[in-house]
mmCIF file of C-alpha atoms in Angstrom:
data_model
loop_
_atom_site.group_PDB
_atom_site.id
_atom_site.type_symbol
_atom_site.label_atom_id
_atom_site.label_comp_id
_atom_site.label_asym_id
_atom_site.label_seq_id
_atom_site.Cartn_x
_atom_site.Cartn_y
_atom_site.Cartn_z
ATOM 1 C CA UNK A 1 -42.784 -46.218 58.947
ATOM 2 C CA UNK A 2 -41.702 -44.205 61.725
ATOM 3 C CA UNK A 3 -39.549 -43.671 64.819
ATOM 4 C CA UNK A 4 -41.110 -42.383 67.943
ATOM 5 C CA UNK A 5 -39.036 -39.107 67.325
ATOM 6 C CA UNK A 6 -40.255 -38.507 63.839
ATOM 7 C CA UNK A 7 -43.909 -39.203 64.641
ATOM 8 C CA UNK A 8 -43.528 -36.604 67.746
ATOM 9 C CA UNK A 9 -42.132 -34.437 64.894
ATOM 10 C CA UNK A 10 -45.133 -35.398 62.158
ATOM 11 C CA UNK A 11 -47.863 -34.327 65.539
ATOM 12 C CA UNK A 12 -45.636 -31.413 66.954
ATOM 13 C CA UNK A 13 -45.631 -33.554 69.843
ATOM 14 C CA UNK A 14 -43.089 -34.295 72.416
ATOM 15 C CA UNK A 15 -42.041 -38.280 72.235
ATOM 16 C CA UNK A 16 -43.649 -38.644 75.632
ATOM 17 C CA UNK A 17 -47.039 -37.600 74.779
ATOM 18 C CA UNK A 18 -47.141 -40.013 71.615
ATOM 19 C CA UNK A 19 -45.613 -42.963 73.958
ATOM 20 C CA UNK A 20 -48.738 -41.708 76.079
ATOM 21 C CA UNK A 21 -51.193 -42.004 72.853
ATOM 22 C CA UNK A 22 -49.888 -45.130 71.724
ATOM 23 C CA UNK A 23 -50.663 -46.451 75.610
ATOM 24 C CA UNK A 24 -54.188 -45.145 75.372
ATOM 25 C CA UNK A 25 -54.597 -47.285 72.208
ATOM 26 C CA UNK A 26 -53.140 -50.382 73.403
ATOM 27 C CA UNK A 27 -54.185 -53.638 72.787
ATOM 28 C CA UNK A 28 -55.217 -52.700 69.157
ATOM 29 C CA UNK A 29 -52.315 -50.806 68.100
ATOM 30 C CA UNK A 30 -49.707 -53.631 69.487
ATOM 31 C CA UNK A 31 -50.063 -55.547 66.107
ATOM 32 C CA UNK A 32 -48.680 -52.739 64.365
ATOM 33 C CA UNK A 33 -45.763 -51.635 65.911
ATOM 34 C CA UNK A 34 -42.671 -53.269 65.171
ATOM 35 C CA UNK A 35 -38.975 -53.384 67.038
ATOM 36 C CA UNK A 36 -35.966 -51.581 64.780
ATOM 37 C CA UNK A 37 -32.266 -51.191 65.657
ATOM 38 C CA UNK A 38 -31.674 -50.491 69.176
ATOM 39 C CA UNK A 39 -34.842 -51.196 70.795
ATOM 40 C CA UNK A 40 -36.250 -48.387 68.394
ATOM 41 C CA UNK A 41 -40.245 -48.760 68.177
ATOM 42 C CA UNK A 42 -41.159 -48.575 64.323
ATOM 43 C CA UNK A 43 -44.748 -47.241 63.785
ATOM 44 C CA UNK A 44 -45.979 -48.501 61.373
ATOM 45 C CA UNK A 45 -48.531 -47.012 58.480
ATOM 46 C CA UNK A 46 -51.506 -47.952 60.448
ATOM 47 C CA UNK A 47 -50.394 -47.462 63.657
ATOM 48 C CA UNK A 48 -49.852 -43.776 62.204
ATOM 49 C CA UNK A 49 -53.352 -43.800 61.138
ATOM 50 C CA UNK A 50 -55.232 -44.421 64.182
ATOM 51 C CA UNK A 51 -52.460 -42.044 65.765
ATOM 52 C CA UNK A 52 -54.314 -39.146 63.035
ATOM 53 C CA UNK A 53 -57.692 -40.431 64.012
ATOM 54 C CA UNK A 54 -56.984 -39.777 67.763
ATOM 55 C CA UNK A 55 -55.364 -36.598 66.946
ATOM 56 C CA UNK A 56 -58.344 -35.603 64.519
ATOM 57 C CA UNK A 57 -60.681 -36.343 67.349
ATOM 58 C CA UNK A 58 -58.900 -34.873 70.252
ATOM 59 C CA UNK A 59 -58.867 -31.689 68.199
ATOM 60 C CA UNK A 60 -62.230 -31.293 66.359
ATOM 61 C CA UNK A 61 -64.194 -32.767 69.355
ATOM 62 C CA UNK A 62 -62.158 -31.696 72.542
ATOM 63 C CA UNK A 63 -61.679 -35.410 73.782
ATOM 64 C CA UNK A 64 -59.278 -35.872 76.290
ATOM 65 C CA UNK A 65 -56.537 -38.197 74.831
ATOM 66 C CA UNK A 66 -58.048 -40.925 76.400
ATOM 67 C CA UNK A 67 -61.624 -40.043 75.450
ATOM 68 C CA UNK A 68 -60.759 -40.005 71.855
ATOM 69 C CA UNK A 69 -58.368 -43.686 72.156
ATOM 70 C CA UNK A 70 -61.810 -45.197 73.726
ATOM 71 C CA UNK A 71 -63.231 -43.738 70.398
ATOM 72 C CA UNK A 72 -61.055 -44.717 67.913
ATOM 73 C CA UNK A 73 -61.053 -48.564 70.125
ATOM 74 C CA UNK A 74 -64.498 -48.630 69.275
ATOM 75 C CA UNK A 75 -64.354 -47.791 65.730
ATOM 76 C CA UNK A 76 -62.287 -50.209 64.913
ATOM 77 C CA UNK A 77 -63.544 -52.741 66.760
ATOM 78 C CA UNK A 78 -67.001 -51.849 64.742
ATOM 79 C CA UNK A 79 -68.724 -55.175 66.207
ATOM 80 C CA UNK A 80 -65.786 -57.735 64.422
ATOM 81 C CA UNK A 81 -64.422 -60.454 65.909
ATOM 82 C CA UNK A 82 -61.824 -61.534 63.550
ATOM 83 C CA UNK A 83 -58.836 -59.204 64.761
ATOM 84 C CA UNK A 84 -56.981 -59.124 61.214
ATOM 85 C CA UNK A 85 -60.286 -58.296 59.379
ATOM 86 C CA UNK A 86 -61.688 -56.058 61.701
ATOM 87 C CA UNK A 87 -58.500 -53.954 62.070
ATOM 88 C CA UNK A 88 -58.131 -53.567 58.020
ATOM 89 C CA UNK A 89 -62.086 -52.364 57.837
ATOM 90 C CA UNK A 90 -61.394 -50.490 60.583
ATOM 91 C CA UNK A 91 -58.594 -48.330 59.371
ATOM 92 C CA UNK A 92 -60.133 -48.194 55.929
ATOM 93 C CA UNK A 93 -62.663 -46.579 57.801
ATOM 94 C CA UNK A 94 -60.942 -44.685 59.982
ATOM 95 C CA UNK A 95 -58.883 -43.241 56.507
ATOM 96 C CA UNK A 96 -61.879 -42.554 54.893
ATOM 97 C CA UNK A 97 -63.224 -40.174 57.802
ATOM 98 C CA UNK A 98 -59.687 -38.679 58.119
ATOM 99 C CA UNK A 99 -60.056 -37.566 54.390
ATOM 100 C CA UNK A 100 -63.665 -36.132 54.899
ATOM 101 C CA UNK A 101 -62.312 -34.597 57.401
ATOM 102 C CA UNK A 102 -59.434 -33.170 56.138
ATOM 103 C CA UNK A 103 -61.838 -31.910 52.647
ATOM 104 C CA UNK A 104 -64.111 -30.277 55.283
ATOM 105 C CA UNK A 105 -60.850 -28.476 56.667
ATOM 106 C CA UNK A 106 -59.641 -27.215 53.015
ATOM 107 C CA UNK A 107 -63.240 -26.198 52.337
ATOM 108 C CA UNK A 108 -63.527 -24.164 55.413
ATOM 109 C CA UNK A 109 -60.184 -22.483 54.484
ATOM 110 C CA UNK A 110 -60.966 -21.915 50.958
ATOM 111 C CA UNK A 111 -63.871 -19.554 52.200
ATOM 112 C CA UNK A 112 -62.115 -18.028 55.044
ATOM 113 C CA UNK A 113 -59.318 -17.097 52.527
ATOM 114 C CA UNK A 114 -61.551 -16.223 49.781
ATOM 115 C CA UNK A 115 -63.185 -13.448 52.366
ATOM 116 C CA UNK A 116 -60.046 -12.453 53.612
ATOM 117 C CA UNK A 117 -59.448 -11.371 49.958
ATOM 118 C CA UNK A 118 -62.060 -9.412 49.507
ATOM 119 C CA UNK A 119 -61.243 -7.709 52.997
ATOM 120 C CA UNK A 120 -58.310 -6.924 51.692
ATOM 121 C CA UNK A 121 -59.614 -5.453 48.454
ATOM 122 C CA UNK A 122 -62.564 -3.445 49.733
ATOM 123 C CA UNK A 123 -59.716 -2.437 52.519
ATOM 124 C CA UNK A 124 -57.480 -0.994 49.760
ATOM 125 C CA UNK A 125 -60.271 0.951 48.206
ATOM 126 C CA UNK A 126 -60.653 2.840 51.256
ATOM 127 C CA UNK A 127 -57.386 3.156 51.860
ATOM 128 C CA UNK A 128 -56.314 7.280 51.409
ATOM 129 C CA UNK A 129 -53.153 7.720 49.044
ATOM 130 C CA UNK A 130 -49.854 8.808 50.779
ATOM 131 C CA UNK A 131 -50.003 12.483 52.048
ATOM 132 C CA UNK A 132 -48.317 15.064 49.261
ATOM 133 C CA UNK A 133 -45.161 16.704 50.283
ATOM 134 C CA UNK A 134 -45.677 20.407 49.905
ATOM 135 C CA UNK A 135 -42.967 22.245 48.229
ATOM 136 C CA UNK A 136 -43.210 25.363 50.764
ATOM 137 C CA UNK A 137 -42.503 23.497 53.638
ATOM 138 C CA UNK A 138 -39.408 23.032 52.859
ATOM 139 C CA UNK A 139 -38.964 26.374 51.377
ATOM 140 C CA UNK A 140 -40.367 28.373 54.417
ATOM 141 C CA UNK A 141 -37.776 26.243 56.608
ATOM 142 C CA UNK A 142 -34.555 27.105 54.907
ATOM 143 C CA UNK A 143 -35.167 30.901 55.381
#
């Protein structure tokens, strides 16, 4: 569970833009947020999640925040009217998606770093060794 402040800190967002997500998924995400000490809104583990979808989408599909929160509505409501058991489905799914996504992501790295290796090698290959100092240099100067 987490604070406003630490989610803003898990997103690298500021507090106000995830108090601006958490708006954008309103009713659904109500159920999951809970009141701590001082007023303090306590996200819970499934509020976090469809907080990660919205991010995920905003990112890999260039939604506008709300865009993606009228996305991530509509994946959890999936056509069920029972709110408990359409919720649980629905973040089930929405996790599952999140970790294709996030194997798709490692993948993608994998390669990119696995190039950037052989860059590197083929780079140092061509690479010319250091310059020799020549002994009369020095020599002809001191005269």
């Amino acid at each position: 569970m987490l604070t406003i402040r630490d989610a803003a800190r898990v997103f690298g967002l500021s507090e106000r833009a995830v108090r601006l997500r958490l708006d954008a998924l309103r009713p659904q995400v109500d159920a999951y947020l809970r009141r701590g000490p001082n007023g303090q809104v306590i996200i819970t583990d499934a509020a976090r999640a469809m907080l990660d979808r919205l991010e995920a989408l905003r990112k890999t599909d260039g939604l506008s925040v709300n865009a993606a929160a009228a996305k991530v509505k509509e994946e959890l409501s999936n056509g069920h009217h029972d709110v408990g058991q359409g919720a649980s489905t629905g973040e089930v799914a929405v996790l599952r998606e999140l970790v294709q996504e996030l194997r798709a992501e490692v993948g993608r790295l994998e390669e990119e770093n696995r190039w950037l290796r052989e860059r590197l090698e083929e780079l140092q290959r061509l690479a010319l060794p250091a310059p020799r100092r020549r002994w009369f240099w020095s020599w002809l100067r001191g005269k």
